[in-house]
Coordinates of C-alpha atoms in Angstrom, one line a residue:
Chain A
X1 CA -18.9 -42.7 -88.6
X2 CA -15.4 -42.2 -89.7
X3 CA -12.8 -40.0 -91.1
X4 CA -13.6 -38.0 -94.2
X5 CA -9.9 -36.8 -94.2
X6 CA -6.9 -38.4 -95.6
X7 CA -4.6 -38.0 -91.6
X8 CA -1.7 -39.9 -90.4
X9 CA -1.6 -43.5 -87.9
X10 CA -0.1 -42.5 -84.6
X11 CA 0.0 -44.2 -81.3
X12 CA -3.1 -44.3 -78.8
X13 CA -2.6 -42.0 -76.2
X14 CA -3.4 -43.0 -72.3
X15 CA -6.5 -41.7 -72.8
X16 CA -7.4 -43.8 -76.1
X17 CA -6.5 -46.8 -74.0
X18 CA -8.8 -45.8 -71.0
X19 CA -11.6 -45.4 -73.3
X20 CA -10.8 -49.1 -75.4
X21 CA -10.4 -50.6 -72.2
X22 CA -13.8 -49.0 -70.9
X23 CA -15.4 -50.9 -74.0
X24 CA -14.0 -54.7 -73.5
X25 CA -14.2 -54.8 -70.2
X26 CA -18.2 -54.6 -70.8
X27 CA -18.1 -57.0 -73.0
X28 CA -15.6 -59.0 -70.5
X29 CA -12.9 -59.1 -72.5
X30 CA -9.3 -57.5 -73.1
X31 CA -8.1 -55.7 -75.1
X32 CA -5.3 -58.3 -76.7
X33 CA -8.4 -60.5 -78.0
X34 CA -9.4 -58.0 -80.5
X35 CA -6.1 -56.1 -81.4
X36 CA -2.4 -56.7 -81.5
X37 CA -0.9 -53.2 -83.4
X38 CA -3.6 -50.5 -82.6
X39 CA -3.2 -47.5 -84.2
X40 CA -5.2 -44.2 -84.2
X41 CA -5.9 -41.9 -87.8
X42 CA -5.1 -38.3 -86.9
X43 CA -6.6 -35.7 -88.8
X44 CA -5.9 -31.9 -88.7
X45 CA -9.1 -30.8 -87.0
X46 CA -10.8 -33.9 -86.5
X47 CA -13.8 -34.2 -84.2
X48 CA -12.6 -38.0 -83.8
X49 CA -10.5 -40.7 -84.4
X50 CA -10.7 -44.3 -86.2
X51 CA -9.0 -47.0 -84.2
X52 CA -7.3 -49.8 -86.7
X53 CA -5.3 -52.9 -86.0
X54 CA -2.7 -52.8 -88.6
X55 CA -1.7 -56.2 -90.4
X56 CA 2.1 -56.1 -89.8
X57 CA 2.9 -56.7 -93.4
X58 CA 1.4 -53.0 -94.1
X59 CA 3.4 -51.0 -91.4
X60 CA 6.6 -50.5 -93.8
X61 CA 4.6 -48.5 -96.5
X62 CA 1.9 -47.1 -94.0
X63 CA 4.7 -45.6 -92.5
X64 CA 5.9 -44.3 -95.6
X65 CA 2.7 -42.3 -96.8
X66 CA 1.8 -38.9 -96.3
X67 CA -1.8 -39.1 -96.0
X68 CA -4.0 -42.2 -96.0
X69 CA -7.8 -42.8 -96.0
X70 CA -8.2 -45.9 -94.2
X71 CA -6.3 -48.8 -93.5
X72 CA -6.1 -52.3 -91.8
X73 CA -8.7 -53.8 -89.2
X74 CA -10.9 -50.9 -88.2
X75 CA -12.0 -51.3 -84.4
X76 CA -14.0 -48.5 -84.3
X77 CA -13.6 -44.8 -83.1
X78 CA -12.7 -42.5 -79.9
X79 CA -14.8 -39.8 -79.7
X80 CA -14.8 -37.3 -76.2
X81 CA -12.9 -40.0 -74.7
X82 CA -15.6 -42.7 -75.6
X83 CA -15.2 -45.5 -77.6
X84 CA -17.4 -46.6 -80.3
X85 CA -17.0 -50.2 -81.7
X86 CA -17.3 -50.2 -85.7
X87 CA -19.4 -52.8 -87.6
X88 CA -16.9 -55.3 -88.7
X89 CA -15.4 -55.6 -85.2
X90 CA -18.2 -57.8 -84.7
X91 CA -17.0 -60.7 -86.3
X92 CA -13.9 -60.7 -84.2
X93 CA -15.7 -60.5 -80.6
X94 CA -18.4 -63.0 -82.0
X95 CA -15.9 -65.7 -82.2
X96 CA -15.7 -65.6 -78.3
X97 CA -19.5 -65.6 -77.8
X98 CA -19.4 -68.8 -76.1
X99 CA -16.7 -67.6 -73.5
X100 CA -18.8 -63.9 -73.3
X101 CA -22.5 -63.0 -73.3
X102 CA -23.9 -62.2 -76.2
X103 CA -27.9 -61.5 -77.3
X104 CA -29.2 -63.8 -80.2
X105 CA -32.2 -63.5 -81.8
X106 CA -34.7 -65.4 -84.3
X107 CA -35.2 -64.6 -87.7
X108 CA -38.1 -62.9 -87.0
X109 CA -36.0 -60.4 -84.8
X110 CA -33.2 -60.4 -87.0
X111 CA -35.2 -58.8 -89.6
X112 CA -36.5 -56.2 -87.4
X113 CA -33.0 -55.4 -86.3
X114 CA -31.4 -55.3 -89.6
X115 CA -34.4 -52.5 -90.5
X116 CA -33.2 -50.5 -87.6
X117 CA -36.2 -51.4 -85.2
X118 CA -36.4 -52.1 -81.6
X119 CA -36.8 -55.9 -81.2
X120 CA -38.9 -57.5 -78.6
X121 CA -40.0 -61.0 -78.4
X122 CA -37.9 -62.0 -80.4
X123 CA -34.9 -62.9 -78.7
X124 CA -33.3 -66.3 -78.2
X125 CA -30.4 -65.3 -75.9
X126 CA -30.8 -62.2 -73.6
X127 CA -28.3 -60.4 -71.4
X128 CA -28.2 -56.4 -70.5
X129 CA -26.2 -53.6 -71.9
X130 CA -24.0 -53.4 -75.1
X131 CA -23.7 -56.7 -76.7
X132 CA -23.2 -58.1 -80.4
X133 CA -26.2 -59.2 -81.9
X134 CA -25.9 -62.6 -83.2
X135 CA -28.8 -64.2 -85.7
X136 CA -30.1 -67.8 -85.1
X137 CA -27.0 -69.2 -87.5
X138 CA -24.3 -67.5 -84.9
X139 CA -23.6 -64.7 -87.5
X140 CA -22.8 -61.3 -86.0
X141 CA -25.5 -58.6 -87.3
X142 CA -24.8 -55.7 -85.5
X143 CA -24.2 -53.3 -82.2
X144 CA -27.3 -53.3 -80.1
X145 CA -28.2 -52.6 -76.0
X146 CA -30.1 -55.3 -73.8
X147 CA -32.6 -53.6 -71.4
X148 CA -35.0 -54.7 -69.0
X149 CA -37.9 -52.5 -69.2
X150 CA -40.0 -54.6 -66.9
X151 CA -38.2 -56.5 -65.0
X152 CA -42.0 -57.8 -62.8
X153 CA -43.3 -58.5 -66.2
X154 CA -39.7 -59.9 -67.4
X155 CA -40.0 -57.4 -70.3
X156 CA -36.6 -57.4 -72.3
X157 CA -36.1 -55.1 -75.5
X158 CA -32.8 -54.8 -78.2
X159 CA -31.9 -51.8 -78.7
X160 CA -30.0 -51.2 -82.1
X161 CA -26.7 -49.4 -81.8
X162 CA -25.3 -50.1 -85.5
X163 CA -26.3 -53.1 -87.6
X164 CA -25.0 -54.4 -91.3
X165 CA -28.0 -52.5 -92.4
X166 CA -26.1 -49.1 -92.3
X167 CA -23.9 -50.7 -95.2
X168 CA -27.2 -49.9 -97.1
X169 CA -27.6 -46.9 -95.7
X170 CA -24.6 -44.9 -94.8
X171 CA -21.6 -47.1 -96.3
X172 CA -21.7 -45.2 -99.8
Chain B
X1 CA -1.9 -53.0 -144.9
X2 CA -0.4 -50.5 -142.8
X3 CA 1.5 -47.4 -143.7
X4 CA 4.3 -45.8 -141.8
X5 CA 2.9 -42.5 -140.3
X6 CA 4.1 -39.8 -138.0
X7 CA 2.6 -39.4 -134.5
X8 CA 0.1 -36.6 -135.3
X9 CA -0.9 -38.8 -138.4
X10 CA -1.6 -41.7 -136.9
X11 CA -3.3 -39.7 -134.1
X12 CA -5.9 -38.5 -136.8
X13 CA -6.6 -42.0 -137.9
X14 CA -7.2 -42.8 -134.7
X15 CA -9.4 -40.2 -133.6
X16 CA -10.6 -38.4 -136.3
X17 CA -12.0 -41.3 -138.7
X18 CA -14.5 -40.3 -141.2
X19 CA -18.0 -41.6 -140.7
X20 CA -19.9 -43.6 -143.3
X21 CA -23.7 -43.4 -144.1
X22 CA -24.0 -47.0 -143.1
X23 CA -22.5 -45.7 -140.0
X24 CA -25.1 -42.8 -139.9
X25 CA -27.8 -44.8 -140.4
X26 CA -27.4 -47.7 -137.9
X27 CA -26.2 -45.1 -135.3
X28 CA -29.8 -43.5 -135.8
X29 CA -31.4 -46.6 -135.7
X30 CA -30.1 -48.1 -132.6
X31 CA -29.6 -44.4 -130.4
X32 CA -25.6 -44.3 -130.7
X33 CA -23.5 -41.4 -131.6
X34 CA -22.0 -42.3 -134.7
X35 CA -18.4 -42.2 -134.6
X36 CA -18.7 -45.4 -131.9
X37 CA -21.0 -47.4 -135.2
X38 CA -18.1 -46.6 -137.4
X39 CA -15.6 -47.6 -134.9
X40 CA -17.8 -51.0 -134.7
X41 CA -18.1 -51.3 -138.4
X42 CA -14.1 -50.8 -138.6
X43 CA -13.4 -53.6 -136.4
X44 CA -16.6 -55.8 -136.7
X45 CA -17.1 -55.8 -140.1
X46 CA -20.7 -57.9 -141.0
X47 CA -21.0 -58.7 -137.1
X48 CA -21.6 -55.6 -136.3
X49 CA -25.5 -56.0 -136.4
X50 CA -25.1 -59.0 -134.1
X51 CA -23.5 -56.7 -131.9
X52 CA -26.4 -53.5 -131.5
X53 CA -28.6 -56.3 -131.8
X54 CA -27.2 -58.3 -128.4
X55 CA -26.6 -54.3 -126.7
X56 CA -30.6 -53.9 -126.4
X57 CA -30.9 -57.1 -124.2
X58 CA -30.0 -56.1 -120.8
X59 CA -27.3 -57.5 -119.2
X60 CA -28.3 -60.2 -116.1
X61 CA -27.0 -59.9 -112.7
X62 CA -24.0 -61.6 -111.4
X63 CA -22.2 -62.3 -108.2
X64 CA -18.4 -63.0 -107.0
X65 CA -19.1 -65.4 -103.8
X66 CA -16.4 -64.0 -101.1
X67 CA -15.0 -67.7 -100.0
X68 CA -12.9 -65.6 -97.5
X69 CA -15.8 -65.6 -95.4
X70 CA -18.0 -68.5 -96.5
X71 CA -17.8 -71.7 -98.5
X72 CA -19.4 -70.9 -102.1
X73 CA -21.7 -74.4 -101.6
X74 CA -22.7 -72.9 -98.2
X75 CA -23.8 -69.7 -100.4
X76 CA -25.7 -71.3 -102.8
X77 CA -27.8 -73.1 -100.3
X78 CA -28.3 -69.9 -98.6
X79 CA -29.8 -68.2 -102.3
X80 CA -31.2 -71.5 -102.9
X81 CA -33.6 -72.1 -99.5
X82 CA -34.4 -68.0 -100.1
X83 CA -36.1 -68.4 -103.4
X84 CA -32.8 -67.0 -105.1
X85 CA -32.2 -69.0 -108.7
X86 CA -28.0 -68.9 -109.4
X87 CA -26.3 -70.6 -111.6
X88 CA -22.7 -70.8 -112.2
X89 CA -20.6 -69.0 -114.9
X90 CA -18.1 -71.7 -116.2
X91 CA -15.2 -69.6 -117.1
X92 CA -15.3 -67.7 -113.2
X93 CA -14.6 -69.9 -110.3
X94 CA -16.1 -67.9 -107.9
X95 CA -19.0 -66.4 -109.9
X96 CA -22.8 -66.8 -110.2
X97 CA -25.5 -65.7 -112.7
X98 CA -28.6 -64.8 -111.0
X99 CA -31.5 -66.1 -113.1
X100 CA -33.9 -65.6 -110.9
X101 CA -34.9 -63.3 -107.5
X102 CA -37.7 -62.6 -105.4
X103 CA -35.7 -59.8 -103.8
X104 CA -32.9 -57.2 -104.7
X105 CA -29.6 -58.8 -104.8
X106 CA -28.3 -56.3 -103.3
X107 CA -29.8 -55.7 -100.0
X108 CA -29.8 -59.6 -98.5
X109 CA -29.0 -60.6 -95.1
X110 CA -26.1 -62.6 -97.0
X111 CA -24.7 -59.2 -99.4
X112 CA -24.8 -57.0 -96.0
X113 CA -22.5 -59.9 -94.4
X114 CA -20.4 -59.8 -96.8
X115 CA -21.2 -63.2 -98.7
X116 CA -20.9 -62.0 -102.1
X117 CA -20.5 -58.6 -104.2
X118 CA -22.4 -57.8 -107.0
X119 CA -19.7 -57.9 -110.4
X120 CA -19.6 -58.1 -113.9
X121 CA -18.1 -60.8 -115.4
X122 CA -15.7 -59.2 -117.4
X123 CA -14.4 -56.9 -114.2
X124 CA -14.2 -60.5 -112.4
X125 CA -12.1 -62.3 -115.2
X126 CA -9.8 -59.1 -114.9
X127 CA -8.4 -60.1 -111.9
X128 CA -8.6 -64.0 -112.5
X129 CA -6.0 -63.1 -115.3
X130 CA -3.7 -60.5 -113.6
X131 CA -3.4 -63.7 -110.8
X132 CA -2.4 -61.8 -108.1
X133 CA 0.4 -63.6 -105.5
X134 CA -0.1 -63.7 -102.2
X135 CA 2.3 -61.7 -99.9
X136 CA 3.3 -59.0 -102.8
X137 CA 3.2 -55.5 -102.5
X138 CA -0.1 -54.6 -105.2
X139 CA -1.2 -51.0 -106.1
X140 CA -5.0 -50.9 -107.9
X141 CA -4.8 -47.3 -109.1
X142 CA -8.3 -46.9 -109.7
X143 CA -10.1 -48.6 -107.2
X144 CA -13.9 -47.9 -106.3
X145 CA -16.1 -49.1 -105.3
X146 CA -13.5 -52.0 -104.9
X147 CA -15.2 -54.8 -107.2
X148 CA -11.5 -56.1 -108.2
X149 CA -9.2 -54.9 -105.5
X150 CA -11.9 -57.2 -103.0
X151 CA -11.6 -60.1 -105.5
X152 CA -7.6 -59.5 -105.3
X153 CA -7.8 -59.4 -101.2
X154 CA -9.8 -62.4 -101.1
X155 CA -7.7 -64.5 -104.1
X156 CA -4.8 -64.0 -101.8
X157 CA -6.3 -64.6 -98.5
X158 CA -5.9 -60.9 -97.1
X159 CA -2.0 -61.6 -97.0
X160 CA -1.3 -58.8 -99.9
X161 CA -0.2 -55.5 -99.1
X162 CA -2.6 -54.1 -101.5
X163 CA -2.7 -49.8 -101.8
X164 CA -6.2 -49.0 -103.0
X165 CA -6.0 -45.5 -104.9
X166 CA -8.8 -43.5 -105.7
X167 CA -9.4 -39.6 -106.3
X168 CA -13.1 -39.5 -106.2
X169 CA -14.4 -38.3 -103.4
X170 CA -18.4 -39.4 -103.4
X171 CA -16.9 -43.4 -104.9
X172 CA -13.9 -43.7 -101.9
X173 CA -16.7 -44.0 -99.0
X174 CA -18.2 -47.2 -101.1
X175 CA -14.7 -48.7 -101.6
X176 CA -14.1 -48.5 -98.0
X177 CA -17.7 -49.5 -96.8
X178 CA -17.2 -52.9 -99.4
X179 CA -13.4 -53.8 -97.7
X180 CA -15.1 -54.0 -94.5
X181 CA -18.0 -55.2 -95.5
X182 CA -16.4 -58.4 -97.0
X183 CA -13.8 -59.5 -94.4
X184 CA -10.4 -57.6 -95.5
X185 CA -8.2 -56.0 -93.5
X186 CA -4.4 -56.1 -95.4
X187 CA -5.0 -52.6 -97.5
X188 CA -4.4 -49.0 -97.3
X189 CA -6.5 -46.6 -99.4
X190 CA -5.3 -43.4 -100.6
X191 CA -7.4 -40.6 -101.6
X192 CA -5.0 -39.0 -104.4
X193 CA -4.7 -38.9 -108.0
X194 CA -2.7 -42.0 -109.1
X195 CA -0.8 -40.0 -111.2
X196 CA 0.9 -38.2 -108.6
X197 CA 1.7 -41.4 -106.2
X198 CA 5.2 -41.4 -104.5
X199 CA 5.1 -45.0 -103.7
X200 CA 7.9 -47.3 -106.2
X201 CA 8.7 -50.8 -106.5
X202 CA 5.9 -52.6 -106.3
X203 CA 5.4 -56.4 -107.8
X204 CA 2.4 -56.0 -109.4
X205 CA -0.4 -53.2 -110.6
X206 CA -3.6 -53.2 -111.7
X207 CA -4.7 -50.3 -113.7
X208 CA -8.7 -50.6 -114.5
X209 CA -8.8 -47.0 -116.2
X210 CA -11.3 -44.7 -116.1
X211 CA -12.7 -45.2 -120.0
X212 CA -15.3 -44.0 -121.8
X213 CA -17.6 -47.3 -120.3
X214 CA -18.5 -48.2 -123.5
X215 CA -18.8 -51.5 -122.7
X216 CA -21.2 -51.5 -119.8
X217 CA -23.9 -50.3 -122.9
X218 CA -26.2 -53.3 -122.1
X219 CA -26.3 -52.2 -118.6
X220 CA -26.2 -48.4 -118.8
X221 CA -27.6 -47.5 -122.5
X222 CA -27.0 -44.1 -122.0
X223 CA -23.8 -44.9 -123.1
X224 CA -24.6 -45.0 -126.4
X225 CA -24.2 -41.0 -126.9
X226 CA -23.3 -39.7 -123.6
X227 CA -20.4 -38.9 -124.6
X228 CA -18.7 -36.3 -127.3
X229 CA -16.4 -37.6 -129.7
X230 CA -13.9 -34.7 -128.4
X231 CA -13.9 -36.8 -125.1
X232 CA -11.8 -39.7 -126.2
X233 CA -8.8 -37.7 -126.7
X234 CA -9.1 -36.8 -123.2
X235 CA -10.0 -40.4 -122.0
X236 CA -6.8 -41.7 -124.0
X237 CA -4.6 -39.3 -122.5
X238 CA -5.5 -39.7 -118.9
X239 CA -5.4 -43.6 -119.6
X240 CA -1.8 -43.2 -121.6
X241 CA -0.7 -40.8 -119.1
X242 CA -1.8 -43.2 -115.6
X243 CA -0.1 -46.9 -117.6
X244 CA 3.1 -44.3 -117.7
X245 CA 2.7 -43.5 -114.0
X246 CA 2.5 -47.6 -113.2
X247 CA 5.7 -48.3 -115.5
X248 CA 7.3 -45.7 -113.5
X249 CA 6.2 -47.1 -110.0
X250 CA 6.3 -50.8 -110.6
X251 CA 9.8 -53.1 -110.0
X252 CA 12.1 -54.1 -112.7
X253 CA 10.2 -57.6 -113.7
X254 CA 6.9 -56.7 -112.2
X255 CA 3.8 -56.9 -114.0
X256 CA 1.0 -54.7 -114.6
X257 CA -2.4 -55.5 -115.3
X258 CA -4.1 -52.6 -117.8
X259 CA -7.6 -53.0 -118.6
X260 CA -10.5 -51.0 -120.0
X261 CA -14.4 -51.2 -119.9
X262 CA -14.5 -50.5 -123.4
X263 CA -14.6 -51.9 -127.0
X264 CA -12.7 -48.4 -128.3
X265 CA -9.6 -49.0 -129.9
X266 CA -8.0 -45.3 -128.2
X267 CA -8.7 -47.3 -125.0
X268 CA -7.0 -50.1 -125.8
X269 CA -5.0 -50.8 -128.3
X270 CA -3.3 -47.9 -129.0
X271 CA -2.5 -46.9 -125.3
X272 CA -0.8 -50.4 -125.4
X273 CA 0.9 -49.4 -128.5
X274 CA 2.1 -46.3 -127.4
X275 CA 3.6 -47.3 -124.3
X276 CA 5.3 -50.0 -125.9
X277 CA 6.8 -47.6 -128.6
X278 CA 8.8 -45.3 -125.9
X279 CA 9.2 -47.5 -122.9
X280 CA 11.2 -50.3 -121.5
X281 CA 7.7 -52.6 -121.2
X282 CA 6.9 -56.2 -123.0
X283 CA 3.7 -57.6 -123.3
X284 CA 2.7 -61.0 -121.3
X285 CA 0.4 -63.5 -123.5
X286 CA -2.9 -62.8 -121.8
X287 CA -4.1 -66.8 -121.1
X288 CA -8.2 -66.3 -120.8
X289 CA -10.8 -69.0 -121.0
X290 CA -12.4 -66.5 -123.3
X291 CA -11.7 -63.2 -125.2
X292 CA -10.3 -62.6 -129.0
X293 CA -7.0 -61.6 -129.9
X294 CA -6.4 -57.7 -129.4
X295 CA -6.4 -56.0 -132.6
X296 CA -3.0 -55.2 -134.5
X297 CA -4.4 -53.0 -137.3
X298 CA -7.3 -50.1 -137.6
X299 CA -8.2 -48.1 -140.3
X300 CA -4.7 -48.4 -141.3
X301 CA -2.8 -47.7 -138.5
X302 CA -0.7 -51.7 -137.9
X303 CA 0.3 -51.3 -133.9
X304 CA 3.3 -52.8 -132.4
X305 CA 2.9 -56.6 -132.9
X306 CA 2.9 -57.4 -129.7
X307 CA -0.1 -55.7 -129.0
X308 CA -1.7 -59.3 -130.0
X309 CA -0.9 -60.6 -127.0
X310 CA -3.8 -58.5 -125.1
X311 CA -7.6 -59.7 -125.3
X312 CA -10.8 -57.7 -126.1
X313 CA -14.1 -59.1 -124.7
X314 CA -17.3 -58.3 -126.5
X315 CA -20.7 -58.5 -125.5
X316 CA -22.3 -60.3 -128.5
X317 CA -19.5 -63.2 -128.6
X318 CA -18.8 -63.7 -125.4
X319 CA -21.3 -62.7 -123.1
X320 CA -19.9 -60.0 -121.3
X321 CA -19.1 -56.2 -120.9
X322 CA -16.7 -55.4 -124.1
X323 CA -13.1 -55.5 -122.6
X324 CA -9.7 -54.6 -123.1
X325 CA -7.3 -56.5 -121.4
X326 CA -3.5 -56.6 -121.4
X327 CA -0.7 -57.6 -119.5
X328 CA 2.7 -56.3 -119.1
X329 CA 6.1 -57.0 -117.7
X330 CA 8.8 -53.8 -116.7
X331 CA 11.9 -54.8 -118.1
X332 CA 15.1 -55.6 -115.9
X333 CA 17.4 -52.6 -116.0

């Protein structure tokens, strides 16, 4: 989810930081291979806050605005000191799935992911815990969580965290 | 030939045209309110039976393939292998008339990845014609769900520094949601009324004003009567009062892009002609593949002659929406 509010772009704090750093280092990455200019959107009274990388060319007038909506590369948001990746961060961090580890599944399991379903079986490429999703073509097509549910039996699941679906369904 | 009139005169003309039995009849006959048969009569003359006629046949599906992302051969294939029938539309470089589909168009693996965006033709030849330029500073002041200022991101390669302006509150979540969705990053939306923006100076707008939409009748036939003939006052004045607003807020020498989904005159040419009558604005020849000169006389009323250099689109000749398209240039101080 992100801000309903129009707010203002301010720095991260320490905190904000902690919490992006949390996230890449997961994923095995830092934080310079998804953003160069990270901002966060403060909103009076917010319950959370959307993480951008702002294009360079846009800081002048961002600067000069009193209120915006949205702006630049959205990462994702910091809520309770956690970070929550957004949907099109997913085509930066897929571009270093040959360096990282990401889950990939057939077109079988693509489907089922993009409907918001657990996938078993179906899966290509496997490795535990938060990973992007890729389809059989290398595309990104969502968030989802690698578990072992047995490891004797080698039982391995995808778990759906956010996929392009929720453009469908939440994205308005 | 045209008279000289006062303001309030012409107004009347404009607004408050009398309605003939012919009119009556036809608008009866096809489900219109009849003020908009008139209207039709007034500038169509014989054609206008060609025109109701070609209203009742709904209007086909059509696609802007997002080359920011993906190669348009690489999108066809795609549609191709999944049972999707496309075929090009000659006048759009980047757009596609589905003839066929085994699914909804707008729910594929390839729309959720941000492949394509479902557009009319006439919204898409919009922005071919305003011809955006890569690095300027663009305001669209009425942006959702983001059909042209997408096409204006990805005709410039995201280098633009594009403000997206929109007041409503239930159409800003789907203008985000379609910026993301399709790649773009180099924009800042604003949820304000346009009218009241503080920004200045920018090289180029594009004002697609709210109208009366009807020109979207083959696609939404309510349309036809949804709307009171005491509304176009209203629709006029918001449109003459927003194109006053972009004058004020674009450079000396920059150029703004006015269009309207509509075949209404008050939409069209007689905003055009009122803005050129009190301020410091020329119009640009509009260069379009297709489109008929803008009209320079109704029902009397002969608008400033360079009103002809804007373009009206119409459903029956031309195949798309009805359209009202001009361009114009801020004079240097």
């Amino acid at each position: 989810m992100q801000a309903e509010k129009g707010g203002k772009l301010v720095n991260l704090s320490k905190s904000d930081l902690k919490a992006l750093e949390n996230f890449v280092s997961q994923l095995g990455i830092n934080i310079s291979s998804i953003a160069t200019n990270l901002k966060k959107l403060e909103i009076e009274n917010g319950k959370y806050n959307d993480i951008f990388d702002i294009p360079i060319q846009l800081e002048i007038i961002v600067n000069s605005l009193e209120s915006i909506y949205t702006t630049g590369f959205y990462l994702g948001y910091i809520k309770n000191n956690k970070f929550y990746p957004g949907l099109t961060l997913l085509r930066r961090i897929s571009r270093l799935c040959n360096e990282i580890n990401c889950i990939k599944l057939n077109k079988k399991g693509e489907k089922q992911f993009l409907y918001g379903k657990i996938v078993k079986n179906n899966i290509i490429s496997f490795k535990e815990g938060l990973r992007v999703i890729l389809n059989e073509n290398d595309e990104p097509i969502g968030w989802g969580i690698g578990k072992v549910i047995n490891r004797k039996k080698e039982i391995k699941i995808v778990e759906p965290v956010k996929d392009l679906g929720w453009y469908l369904r939440r994205g308005g | 030939m045209g008279i000289n009139l006062n303001e309030s005169e012409k107004e009347n003309k404009i607004f408050s045209y009398e309605i003939s039995n012919e009119a009556k009849s036809l608008a009866e006959k096809y489900g219109y309110s009849d003020y908009i048969v008139e209207r039709y009569i007034k500038l169509l003359g014989e054609e206008v039976i060609d025109l109701l006629e070609f209203n009742e046949i709904p209007m086909p599906q059509t696609i802007r393939c997002n080359d920011f992302l993906v190669s348009c051969d690489e999108l066809e294939k795609r549609l191709k292998n999944k049972g999707i029938k496309i075929q090009k539309i000659p006048f759009l470089p980047h757009g596609y008339e589905i003839i066929e589909s085994p699914y909804n168009v707008g729910a594929t693996h390839e729309y959720l990845m941000g492949y394509y965006y479902l557009q009319d033709p006439g919204s898409m030849l919009v922005v071919y014609l305003m011809n955006p330029l890569k690095n300027s500073f663009i305001i669209d002041m009425a942006s959702a769900p983001g059909g042209k200022a997408s096409q204006i991101l990805q005709l410039t390669k995201d280098s633009v520094k594009l403000v997206s302006v929109e007041l409503k509150k239930a159409r800003i979540k789907a203008l985000r949601s379609n910026l993301q969705r399709m790649g773009f990053s180099s924009y800042i939306i604003l949820e304000t009324d346009a009218r009241k923006l503080s920004l200045k100076n920018s090289d180029m707008i594009l004002l697609d004003s709210p109208s009366s939409g009807e020109g979207i009748i083959r696609k939404d036939p309510k349309r036809k009567s949804s709307r009171p003939r005491s509304d176009m006052r209203k629709i006029h004045l918001l449109q003459y009062q927003l194109l006053n607003k972009a004058i004020d807020i674009v450079k000396p020498g920059g150029e703004i892009t006015y269009a309207a989904c509509s075949t209404a005159i008050e939409e069209g040419e007689f905003v055009i002609d009122r803005v050129l009558n009190k301020r410091n604005v020329d119009t640009i020849k509009v260069d379009s593949p297709i489109g008929d000169k803008a009209y320079e006389e109704f029902n009397g009323i002969v608008f400033d002659d360079r009103v002809k250099n804007c373009i009206r689109l119409w459903p029956h000749k031309h195949g798309t929406e009805g359209f009202f398209i001009c361009k114009l240039r801020k004079e240097e101080n």
